[in-house]
CSV table of C-alpha atoms and ligand atoms in Angstrom, one decimal:
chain,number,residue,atom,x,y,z
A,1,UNK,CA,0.0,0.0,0.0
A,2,UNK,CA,1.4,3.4,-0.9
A,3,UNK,CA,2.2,6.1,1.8
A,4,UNK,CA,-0.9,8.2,0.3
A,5,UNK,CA,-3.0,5.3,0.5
A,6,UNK,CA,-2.3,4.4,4.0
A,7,UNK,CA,-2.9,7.5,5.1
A,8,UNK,CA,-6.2,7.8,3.3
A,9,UNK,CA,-7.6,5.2,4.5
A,10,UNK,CA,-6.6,6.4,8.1
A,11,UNK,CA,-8.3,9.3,7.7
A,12,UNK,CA,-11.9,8.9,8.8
A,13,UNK,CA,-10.8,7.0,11.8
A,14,UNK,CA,-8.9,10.2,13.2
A,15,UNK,CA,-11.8,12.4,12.5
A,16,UNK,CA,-14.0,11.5,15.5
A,17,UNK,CA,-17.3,12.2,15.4
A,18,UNK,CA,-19.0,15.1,17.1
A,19,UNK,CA,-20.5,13.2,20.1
A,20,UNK,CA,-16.7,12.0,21.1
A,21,UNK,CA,-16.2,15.4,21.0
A,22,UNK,CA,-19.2,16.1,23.1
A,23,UNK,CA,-18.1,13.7,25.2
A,24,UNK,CA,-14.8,15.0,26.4
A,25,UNK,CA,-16.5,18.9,26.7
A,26,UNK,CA,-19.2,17.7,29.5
A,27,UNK,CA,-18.0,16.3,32.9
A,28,UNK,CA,-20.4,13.1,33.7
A,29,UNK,CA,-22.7,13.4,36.1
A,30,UNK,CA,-23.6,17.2,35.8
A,31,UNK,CA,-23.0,18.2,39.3
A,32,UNK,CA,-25.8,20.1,40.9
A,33,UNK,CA,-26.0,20.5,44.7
A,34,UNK,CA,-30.2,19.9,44.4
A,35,UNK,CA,-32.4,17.1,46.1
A,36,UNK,CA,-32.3,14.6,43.5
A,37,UNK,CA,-29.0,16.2,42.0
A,38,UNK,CA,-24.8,15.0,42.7
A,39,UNK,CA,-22.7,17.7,44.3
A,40,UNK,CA,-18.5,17.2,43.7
A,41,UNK,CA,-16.5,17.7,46.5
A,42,UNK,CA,-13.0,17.9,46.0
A,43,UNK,CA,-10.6,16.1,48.5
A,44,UNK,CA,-7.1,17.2,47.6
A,45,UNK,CA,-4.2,15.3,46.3
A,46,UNK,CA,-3.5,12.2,48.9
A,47,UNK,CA,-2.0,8.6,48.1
A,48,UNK,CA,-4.9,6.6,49.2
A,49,UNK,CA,-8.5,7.6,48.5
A,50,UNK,CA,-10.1,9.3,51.5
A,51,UNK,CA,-13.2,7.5,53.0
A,52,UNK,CA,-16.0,9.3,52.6
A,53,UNK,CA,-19.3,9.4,54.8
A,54,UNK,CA,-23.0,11.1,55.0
A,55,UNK,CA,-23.9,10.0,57.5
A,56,UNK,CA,-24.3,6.4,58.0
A,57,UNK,CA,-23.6,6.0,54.5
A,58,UNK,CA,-20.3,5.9,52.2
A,59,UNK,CA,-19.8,8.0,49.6
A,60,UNK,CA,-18.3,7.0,46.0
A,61,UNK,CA,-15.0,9.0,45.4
A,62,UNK,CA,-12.7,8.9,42.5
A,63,UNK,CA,-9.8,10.2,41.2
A,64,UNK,CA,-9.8,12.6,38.4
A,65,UNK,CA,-6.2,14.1,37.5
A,66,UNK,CA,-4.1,14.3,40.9
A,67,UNK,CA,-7.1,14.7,43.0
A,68,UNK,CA,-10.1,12.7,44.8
A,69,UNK,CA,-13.5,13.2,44.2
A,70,UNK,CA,-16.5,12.9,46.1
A,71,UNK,CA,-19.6,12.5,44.3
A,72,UNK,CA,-22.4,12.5,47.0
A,73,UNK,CA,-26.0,11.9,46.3
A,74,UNK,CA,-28.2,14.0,47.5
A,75,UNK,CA,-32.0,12.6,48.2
A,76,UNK,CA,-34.9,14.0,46.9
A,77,UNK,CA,-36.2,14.7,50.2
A,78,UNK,CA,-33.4,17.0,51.5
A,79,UNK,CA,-34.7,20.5,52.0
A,80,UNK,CA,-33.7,23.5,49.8
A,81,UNK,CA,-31.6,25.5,52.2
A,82,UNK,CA,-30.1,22.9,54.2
A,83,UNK,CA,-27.0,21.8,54.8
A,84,UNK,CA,-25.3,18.2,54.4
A,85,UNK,CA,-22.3,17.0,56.2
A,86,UNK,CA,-19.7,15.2,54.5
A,87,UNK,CA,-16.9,13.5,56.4
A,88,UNK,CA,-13.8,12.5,54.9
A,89,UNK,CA,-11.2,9.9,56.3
A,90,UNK,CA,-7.9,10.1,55.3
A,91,UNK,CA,-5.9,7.0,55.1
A,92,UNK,CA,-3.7,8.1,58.5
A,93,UNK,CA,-7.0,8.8,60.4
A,94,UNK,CA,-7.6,12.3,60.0
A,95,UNK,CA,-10.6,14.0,59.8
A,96,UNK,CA,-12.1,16.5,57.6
A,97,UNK,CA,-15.8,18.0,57.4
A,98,UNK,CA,-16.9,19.3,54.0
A,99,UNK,CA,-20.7,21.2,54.0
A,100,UNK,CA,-22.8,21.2,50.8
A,101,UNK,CA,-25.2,23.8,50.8
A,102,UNK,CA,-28.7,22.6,48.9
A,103,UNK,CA,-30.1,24.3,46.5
A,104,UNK,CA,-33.3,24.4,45.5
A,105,UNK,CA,-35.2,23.0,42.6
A,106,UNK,CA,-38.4,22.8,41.4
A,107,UNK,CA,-40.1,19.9,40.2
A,108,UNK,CA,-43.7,19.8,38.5
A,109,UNK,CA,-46.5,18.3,40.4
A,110,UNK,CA,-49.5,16.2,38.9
A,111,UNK,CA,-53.2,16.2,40.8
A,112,UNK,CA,-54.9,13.0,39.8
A,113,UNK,CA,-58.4,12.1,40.9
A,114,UNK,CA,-58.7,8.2,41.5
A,115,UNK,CA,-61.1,5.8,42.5
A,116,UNK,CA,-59.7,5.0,46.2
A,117,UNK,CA,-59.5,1.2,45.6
A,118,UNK,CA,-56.9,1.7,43.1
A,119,UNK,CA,-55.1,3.5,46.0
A,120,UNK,CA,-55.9,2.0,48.8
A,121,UNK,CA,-53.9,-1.2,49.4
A,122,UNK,CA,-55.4,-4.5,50.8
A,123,UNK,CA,-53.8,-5.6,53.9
A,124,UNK,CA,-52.3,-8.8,51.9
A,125,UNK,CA,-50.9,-6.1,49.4
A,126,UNK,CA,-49.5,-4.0,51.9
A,127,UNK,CA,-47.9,-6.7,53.9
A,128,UNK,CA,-46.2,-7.4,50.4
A,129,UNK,CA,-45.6,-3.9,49.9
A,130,UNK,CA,-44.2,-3.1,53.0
A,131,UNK,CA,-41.7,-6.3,52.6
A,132,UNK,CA,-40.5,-5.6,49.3
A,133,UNK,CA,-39.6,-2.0,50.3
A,134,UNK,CA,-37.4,-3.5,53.3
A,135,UNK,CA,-35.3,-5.8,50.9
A,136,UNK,CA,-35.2,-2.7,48.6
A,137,UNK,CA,-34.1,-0.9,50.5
A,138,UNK,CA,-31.1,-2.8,52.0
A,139,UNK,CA,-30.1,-4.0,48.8
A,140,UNK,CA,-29.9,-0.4,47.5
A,141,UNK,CA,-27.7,-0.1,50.3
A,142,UNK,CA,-24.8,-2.4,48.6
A,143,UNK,CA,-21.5,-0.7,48.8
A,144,UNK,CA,-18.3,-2.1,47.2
A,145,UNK,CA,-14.8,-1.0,47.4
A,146,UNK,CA,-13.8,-1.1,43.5
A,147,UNK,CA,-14.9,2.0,41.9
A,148,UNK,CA,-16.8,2.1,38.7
A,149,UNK,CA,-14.5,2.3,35.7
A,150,UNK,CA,-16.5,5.7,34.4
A,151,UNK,CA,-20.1,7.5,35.9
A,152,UNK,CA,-20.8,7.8,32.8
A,153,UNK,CA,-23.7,5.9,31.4
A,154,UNK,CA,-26.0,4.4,28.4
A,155,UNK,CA,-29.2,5.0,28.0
A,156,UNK,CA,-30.4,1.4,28.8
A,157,UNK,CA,-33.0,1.1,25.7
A,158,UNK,CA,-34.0,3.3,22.8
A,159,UNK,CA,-36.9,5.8,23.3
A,160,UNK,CA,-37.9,9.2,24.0
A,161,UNK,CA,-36.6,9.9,27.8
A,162,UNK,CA,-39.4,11.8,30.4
A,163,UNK,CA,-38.1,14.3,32.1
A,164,UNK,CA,-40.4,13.1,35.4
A,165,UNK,CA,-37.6,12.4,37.7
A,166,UNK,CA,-38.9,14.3,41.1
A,167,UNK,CA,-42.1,14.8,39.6
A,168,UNK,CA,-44.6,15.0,42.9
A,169,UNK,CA,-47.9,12.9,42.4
A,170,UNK,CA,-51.1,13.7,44.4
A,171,UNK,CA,-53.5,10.8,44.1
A,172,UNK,CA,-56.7,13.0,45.5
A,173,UNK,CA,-55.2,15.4,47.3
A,174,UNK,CA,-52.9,13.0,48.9
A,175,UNK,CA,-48.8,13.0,48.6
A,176,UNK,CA,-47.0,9.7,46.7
A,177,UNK,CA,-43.0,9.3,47.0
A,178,UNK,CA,-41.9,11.5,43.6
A,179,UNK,CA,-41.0,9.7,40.9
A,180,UNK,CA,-37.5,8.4,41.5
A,181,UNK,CA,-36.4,7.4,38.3
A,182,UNK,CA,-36.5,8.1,34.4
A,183,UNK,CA,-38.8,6.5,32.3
A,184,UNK,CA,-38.3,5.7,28.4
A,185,UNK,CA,-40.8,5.0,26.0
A,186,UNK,CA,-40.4,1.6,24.1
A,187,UNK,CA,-42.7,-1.2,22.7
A,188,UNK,CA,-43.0,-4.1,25.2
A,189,UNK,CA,-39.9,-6.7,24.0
A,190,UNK,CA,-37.5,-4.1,23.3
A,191,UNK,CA,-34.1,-5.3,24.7
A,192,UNK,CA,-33.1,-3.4,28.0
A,193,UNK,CA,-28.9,-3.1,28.6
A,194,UNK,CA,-26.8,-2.3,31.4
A,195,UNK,CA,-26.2,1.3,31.7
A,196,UNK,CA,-22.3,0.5,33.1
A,197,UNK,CA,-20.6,-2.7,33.6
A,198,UNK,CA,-21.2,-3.9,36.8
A,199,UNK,CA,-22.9,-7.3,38.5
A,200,UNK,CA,-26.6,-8.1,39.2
A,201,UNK,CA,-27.2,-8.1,42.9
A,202,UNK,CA,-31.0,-8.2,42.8
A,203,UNK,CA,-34.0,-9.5,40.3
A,204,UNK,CA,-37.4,-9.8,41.9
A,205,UNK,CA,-40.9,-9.6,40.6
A,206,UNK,CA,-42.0,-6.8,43.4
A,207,UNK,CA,-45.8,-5.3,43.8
A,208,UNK,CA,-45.1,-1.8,41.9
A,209,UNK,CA,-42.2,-2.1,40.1
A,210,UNK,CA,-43.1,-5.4,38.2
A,211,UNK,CA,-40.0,-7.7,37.0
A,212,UNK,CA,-36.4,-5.5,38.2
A,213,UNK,CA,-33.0,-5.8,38.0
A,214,UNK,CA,-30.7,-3.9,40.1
A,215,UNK,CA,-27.2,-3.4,38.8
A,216,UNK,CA,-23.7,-2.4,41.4
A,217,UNK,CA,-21.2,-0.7,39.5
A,218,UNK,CA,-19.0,-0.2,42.2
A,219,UNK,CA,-18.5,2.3,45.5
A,220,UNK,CA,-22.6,2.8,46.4
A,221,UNK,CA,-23.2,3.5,42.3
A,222,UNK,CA,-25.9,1.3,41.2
A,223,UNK,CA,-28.8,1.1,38.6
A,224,UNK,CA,-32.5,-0.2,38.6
A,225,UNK,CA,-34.5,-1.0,35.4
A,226,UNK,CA,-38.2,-2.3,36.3
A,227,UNK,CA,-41.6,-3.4,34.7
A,228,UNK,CA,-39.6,-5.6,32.4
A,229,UNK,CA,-41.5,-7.8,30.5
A,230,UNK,CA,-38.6,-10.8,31.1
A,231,UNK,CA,-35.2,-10.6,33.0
A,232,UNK,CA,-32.0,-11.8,31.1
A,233,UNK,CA,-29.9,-12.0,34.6
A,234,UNK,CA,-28.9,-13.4,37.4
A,235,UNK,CA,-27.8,-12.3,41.0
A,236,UNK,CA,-23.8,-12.0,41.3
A,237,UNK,CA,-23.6,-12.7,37.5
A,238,UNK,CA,-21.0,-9.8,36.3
A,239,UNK,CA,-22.3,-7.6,33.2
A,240,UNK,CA,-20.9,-5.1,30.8
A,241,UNK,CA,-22.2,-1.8,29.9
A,242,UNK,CA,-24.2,-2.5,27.2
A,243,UNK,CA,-25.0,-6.3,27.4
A,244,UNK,CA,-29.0,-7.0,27.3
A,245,UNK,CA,-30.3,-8.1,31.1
A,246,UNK,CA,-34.2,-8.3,30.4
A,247,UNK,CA,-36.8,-6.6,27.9
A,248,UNK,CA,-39.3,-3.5,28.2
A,249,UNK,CA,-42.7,-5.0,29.5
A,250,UNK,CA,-45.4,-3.2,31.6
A,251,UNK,CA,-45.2,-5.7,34.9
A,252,UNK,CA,-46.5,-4.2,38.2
A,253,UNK,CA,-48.4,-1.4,38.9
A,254,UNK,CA,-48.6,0.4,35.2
A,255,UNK,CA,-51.0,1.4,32.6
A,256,UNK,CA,-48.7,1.0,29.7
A,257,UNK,CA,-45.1,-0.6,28.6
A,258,UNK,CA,-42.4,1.7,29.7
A,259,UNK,CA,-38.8,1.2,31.0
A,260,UNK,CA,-38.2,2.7,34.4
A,261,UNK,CA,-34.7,3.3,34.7
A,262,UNK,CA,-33.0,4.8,38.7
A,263,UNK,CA,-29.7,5.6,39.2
A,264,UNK,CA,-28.5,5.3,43.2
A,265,UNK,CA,-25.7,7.0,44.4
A,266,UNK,CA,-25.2,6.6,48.3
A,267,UNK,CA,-28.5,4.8,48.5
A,268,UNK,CA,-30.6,7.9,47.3
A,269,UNK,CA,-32.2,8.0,44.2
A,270,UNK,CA,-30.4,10.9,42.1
A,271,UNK,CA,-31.5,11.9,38.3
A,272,UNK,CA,-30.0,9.5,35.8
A,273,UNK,CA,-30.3,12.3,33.2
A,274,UNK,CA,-27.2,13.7,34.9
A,275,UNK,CA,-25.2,10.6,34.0
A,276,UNK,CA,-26.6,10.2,30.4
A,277,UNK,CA,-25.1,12.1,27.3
A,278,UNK,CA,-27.5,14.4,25.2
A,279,UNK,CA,-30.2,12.2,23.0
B,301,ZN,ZN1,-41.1,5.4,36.5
């Protein structure tokens, strides 16, 4: 092959394509210090990664450059105006105190009028409820020393995204939990993907969220998809982004098919739109 050739041919490789270049211009996740939202926390330029607490809970901290990171969730219930502690550990045992001042945010509402037996759980269902939520929660609690290898994520199946994370929900006059997650709009069957590589540490068939898997990526970083129609996974089986773990379905308590996708960071539900590129 001629010099001219070579290089030819070469060429459309080193022209990279505007979302690499995207890519590299935004940090991932969008920090934000609002409920729902990541704030970074910069821990200086030590050997070891700090360990990093709010709370009762550890906080995921990488290195980017010569510093750490902290990337701390920050639930959707914590009040505009407050402040969260952060404590940081170095390896040597000292202590240091970081404050993150939250901001606020507004999210919409939505007022629906329903016939109260659609709200109103039977004792058998709440028993199941309230049982579900307890292993939930505990397993949204999983924290792993290996970090993730990027925070950056795919958007687990094609579709148009909602923008209803935090969304508050009245059903007749009466508060819900806001919407924790993303939901995406595809056809019942449509393959679902890991976001990040990772390992499945949950699949369950649960009372509202239908057929889930719950994904760990590492250091308190994990993903939920849920209503899927079947589950291609299984617990402690190791995943990479981008490998099909179940399909779009409409299982548990939904009108219509629709992936709901989470992202967990320090066991709070923060907005996965801040881990996703642009569509
Ligand atoms: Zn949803």
């Amino acid at each position: 092959m001629s010099r001219r050739r070579f290089l030819l041919s070469l060429a459309p490789a080193l022209v990279a394509p505007a979302w690499v270049a995207r890519a590299f211009a935004t940090a991932i996740p969008r920090a934000s210090a609002v409920p729902g939202g990541v704030a970074r926390v910069g821990l200086g330029a030590s050997e070891q990664p700090p360990r990093v607490r709010l709370g009762s809970d550890r906080v995921l901290v990488m290195r980017e450059g010569d510093e750490w990171i902290a990337f701390v969730g920050i639930g959707l219930t914590a009040k505009p105006g407050s402040k969260l502690q952060v404590e940081a550990e170095q390896a040597g045992g000292s202590l240091e105190r970081f404050e993150i001042s939250v901001a606020p945010k507004a999210y919409a509402s939505q007022h629906l009028k329903v016939p109260p037996d659609q709200v109103d759980l039977s004792t058998e269902h709440l028993a199941r409820y309230e049982r579900e939520r307890a292993h939930l929660s505990e397993v949204l609690r999983t924290f792993t020393d290996s970090p993730p290898a990027t925070l950056s994520m795919l958007q687990p199946a094609p579709g148009q995204r909602s923008s209803s994370f935090g969304l508050r929900r009245y059903f007749n006059g009466r508060a819900r939990s806001p919407h924790n997650g993303m939901d995406i709009a595809a056809p019942a069957g449509t393959p679902v993907i890991a976001a990040n590589a990772g390992r499945v540490i949950d699949t369950g068939d649960y009372f509202f969220p239908g057929r889930t898997v719950v994904l760990d990526h590492g250091q308190g970083f994990l993903s939920l998809y849920a209503h899927l129609e079947a589950i291609d996974a299984t617990v402690a089986q190791a995943v990479s982004a981008g490998s099909v773990i179940g399909k779009v379905g409409a299982t548990g308590r939904i009108t219509g098919p629709h992936l709901h996708f989470s992202v967990y960071l320090n066991a709070v539900a923060v907005d996965p739109a801040l881990f996703l590129r642009d569509q």
